[in-house]
CSV table of C-alpha atoms and ligand atoms in Angstrom, one decimal:
chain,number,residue,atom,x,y,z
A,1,UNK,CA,-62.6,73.1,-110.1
A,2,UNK,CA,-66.0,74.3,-108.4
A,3,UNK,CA,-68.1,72.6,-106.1
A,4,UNK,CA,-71.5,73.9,-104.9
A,5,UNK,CA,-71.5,75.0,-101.6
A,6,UNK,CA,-73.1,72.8,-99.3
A,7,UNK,CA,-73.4,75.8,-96.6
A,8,UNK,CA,-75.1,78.3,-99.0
A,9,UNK,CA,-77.5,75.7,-100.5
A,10,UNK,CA,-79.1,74.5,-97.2
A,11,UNK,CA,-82.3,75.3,-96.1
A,12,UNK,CA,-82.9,76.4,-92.9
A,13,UNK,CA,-84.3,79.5,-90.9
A,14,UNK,CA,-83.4,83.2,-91.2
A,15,UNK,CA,-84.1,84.5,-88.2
A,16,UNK,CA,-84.7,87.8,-86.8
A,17,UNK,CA,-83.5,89.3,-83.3
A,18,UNK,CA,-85.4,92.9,-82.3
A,19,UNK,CA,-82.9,94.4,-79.3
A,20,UNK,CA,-85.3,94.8,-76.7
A,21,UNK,CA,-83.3,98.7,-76.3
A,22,UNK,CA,-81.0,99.9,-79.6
A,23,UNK,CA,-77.0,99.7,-78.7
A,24,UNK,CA,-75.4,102.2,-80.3
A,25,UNK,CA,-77.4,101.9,-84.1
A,26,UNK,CA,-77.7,99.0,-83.8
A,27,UNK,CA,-81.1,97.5,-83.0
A,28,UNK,CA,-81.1,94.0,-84.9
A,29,UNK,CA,-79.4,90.8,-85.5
A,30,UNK,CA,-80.2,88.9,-88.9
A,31,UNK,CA,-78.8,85.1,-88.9
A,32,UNK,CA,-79.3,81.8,-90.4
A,33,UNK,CA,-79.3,78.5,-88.6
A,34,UNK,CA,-79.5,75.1,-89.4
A,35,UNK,CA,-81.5,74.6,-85.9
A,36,UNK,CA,-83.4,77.3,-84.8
A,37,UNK,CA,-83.8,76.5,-81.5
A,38,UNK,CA,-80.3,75.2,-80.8
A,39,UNK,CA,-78.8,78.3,-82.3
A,40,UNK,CA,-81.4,81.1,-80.0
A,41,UNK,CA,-79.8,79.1,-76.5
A,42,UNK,CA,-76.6,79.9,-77.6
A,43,UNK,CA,-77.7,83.4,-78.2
A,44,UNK,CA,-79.2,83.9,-75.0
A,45,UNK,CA,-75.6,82.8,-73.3
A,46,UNK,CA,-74.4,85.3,-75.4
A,47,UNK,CA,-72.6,82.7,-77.9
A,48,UNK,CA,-72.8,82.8,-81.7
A,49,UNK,CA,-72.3,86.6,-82.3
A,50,UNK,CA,-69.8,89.2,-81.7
A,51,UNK,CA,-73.0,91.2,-81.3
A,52,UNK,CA,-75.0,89.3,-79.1
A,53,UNK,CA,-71.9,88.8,-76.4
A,54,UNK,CA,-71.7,92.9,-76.7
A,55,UNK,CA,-75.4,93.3,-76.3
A,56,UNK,CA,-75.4,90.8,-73.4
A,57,UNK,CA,-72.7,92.6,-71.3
A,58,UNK,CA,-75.0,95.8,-71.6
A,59,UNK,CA,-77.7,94.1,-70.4
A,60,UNK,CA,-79.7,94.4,-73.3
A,61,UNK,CA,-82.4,91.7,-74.3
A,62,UNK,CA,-84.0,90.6,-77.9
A,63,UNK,CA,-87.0,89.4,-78.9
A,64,UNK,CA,-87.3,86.7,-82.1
A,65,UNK,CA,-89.2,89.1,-84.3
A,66,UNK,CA,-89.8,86.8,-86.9
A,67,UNK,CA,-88.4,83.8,-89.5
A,68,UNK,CA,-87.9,83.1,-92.8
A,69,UNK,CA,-87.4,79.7,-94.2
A,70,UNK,CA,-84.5,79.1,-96.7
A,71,UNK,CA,-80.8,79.3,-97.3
A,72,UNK,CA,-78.0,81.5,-96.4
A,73,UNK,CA,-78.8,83.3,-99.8
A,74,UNK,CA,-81.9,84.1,-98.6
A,75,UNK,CA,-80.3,85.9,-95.4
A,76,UNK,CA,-77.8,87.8,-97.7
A,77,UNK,CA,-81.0,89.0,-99.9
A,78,UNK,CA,-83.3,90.5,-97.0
A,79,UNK,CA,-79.9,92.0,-96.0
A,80,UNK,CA,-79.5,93.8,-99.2
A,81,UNK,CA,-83.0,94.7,-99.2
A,82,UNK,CA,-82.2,97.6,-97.2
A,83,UNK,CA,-82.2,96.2,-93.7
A,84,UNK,CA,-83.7,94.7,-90.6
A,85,UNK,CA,-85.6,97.5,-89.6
A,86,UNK,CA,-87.8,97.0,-92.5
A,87,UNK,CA,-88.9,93.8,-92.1
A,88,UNK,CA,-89.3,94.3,-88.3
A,89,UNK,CA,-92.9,93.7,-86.9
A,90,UNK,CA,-91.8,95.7,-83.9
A,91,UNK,CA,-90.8,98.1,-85.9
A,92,UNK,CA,-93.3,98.5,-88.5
A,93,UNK,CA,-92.9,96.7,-91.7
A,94,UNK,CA,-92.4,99.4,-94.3
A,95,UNK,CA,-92.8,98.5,-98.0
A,96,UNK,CA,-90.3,100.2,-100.3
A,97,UNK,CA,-91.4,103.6,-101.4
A,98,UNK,CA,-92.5,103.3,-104.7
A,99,UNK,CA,-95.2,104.9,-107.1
A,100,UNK,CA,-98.3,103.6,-107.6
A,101,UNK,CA,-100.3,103.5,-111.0
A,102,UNK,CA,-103.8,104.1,-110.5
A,103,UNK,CA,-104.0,100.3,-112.8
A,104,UNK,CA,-102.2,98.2,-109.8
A,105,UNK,CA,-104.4,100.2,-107.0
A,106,UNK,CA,-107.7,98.9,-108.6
A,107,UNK,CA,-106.6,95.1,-107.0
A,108,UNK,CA,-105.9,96.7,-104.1
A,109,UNK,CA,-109.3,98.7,-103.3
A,110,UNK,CA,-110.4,95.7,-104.2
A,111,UNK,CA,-109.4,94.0,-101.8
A,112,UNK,CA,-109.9,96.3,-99.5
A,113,UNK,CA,-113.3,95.9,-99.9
A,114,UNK,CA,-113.7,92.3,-99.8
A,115,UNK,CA,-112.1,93.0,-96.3
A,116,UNK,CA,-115.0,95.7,-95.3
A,117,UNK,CA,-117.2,92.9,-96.4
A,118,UNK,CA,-118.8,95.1,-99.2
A,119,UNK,CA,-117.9,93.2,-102.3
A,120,UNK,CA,-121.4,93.7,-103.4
A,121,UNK,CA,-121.8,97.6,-103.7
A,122,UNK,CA,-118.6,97.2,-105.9
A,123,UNK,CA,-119.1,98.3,-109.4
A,124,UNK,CA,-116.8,100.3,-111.8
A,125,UNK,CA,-117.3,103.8,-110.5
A,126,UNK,CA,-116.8,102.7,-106.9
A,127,UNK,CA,-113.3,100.5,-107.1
A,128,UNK,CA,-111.9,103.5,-109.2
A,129,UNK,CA,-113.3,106.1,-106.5
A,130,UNK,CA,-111.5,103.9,-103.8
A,131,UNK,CA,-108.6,103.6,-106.0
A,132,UNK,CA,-108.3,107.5,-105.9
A,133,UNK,CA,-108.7,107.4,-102.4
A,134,UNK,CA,-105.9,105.1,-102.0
A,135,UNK,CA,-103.3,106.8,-104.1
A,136,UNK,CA,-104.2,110.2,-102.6
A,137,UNK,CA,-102.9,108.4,-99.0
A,138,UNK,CA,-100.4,105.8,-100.0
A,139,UNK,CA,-97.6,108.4,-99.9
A,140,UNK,CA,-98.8,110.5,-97.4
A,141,UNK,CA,-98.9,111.1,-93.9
A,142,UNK,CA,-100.8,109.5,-92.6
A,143,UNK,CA,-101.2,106.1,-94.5
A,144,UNK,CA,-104.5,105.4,-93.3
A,145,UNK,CA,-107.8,105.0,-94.7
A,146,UNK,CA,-110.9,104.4,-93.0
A,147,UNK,CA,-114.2,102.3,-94.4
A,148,UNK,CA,-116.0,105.4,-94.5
A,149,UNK,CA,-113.1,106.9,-96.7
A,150,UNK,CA,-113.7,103.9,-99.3
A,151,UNK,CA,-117.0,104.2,-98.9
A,152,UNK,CA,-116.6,108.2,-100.2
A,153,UNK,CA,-118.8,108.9,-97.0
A,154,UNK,CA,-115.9,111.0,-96.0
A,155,UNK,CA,-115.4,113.1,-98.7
A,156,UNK,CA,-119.1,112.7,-100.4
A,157,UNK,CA,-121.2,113.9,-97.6
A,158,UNK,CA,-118.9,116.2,-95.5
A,159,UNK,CA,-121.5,118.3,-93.5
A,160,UNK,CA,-123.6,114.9,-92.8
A,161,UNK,CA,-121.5,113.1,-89.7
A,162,UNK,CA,-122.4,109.3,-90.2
A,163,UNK,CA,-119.0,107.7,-89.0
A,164,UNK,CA,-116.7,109.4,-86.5
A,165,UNK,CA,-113.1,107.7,-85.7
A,166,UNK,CA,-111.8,108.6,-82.3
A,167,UNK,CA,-108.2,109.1,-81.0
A,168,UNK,CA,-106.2,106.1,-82.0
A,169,UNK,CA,-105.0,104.4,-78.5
A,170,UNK,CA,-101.8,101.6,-78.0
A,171,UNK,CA,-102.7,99.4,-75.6
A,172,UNK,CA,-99.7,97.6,-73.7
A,173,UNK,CA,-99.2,94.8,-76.1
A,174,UNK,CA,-98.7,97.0,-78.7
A,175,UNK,CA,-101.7,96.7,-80.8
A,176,UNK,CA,-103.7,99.7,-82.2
A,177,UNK,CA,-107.5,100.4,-81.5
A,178,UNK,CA,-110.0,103.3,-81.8
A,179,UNK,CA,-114.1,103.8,-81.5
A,180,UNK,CA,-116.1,103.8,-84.5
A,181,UNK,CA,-119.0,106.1,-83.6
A,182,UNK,CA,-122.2,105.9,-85.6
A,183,UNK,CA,-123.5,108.9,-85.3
A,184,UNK,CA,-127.1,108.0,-86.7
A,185,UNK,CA,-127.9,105.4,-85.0
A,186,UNK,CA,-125.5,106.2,-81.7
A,187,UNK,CA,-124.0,103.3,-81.5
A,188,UNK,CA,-120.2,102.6,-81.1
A,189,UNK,CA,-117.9,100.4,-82.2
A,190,UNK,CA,-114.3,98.9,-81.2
A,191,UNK,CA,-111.9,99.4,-84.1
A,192,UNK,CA,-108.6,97.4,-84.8
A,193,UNK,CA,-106.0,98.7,-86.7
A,194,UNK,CA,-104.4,96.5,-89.5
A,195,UNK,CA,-101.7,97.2,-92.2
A,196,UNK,CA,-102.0,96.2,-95.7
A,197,UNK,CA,-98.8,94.3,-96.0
A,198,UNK,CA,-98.6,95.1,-100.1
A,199,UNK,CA,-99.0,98.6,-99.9
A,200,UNK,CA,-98.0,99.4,-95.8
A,201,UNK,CA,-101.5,101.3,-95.6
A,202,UNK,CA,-103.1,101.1,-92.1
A,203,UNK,CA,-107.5,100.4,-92.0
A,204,UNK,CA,-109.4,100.5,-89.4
A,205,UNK,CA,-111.8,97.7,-88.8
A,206,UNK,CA,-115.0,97.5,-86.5
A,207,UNK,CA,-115.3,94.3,-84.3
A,208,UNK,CA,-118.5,93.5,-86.4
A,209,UNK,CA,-116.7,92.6,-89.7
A,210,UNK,CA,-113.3,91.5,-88.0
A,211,UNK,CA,-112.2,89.0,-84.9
A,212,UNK,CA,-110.4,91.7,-83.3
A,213,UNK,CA,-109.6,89.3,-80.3
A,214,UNK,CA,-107.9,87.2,-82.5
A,215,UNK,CA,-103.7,86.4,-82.8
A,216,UNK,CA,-104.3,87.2,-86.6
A,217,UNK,CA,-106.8,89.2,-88.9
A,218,UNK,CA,-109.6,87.1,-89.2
A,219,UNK,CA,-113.1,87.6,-91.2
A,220,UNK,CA,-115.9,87.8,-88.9
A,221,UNK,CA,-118.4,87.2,-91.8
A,222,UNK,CA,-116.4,84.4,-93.9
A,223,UNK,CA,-114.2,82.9,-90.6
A,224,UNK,CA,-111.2,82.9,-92.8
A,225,UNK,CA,-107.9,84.7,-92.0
A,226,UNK,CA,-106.4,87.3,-94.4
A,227,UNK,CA,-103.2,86.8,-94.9
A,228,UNK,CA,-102.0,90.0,-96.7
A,229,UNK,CA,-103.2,91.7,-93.6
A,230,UNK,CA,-101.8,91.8,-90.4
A,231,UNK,CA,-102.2,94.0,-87.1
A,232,UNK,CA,-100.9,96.8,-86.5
A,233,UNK,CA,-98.6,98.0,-83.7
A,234,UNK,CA,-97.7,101.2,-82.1
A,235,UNK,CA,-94.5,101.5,-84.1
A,236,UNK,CA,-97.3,102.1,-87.3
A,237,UNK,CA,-99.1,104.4,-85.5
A,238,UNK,CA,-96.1,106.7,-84.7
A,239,UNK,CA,-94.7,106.0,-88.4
A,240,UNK,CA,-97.8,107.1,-89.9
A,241,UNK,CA,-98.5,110.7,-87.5
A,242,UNK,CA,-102.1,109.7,-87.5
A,243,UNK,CA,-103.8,112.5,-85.5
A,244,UNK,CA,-107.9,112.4,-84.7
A,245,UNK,CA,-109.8,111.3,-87.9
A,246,UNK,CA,-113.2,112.9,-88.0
A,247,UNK,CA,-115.2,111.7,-91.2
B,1,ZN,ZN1,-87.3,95.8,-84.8
């Protein structure tokens, strides 16, 4: 006789420990607990874990990188999926490698414009342009596209300069910025970087069409947060090679 396991059917949170410095290869702890909270204190003593104690004596530290609500099941699937490392936010959240069909990237230009605010240039030509665009990058190195890339200013007017990226820089929390220089009118811009969390392609985004300040993407025009974007961090930066973009 079977009886469902109480254990495996319970929800709670998966949770997600980056080591603040690897030990040996290892560099994360994935776990489920019934209480959160309860669970991280014991952690911290260095309770809980075979790991944790081990990490502890080395004087390593972790950081929660991030949660999942649901069951034990849950835990054992982002397991499988092929680790920790890439679901980390420190680390960079890398999508599976998988090909694209020019189809699927039509949503995604698509949404990439919506995000550059410039739904309204957006006709048939233009989305499968983008799309082009995209699936030229979306395996390469680097992942990033810029607005002006989108646009086709990049590719379209080549000797005319109208938007110049500088040097990506990592500032100390981690979060990716450039200048967007407008060479016609000579004025600049602060860029943000932000990853496309479908597709793991970085954009840059000037402060005028995104709250750069804020703790999440959020729509300068239409005040409302995307959630299939977040920002990204100087792990993205280093996974993706990007070197000086000049457009
Ligand atoms: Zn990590």
């Amino acid at each position: 006789m079977t009886t469902a396991n109480p254990r495996r059917s319970r929800t709670g949170t998966v949770y997600l420990l980056h080591f603040d410095q690897p030990y040996k290869h290892a560099r994360h702890y994935l776990g489920w607990a019934a209480d959160l909270n309860q669970r991280l204190m014991q952690h911290q003593q260095g309770h809980g874990a075979r790991l944790l104690a081990v990490i502890r004596q080395h004087g390593i530290t972790w950081t929660l990188a991030r949660t999942w609500s649901g069951t034990r099941t849950r835990e054992r699937q982002i397991k499988q999926q092929g680790g920790a490392s890439r679901v980390c936010p420190h680390c960079g959240i890398r999508p599976p490698q998988r090909v694209w069909t020019p189809g699927e990237l039509r949503p995604v230009a698509r949404r990439l414009f919506a995000v550059i605010d410039g739904e309204w240039i957006t006709n048939k030509p233009v989305i499968t342009y983008a799309a082009r665009q995209l699936s030229r990058r979306i395996t390469g190195i680097p992942r990033t596209i810029t607005p002006a890339d989108l646009l086709g200013w990049s590719e379209r007017t080549p000797t005319m300069k109208i938007l110049n990226y500088t040097t990506p820089y990592i500032r100390k929390d981690g979060s990716v910025w450039c200048v967007q220089e407008d060479l016609e009118s000579g004025s600049d811009n602060t860029c943000r970087m932000v990853v496309d969390l479908e597709t793991g392609l970085t954009l840059f985004l000037p402060d005028y069409l995104v709250d750069v300040e804020a703790d999440q993407p959020i729509s300068r025009v239409g005040k409302h947060p995307w959630p299939l974007f977040r920002w990204a961090t100087g792990a993205d930066l280093h996974s993706s090679e990007i070197k000086e973009k000049t457009t």
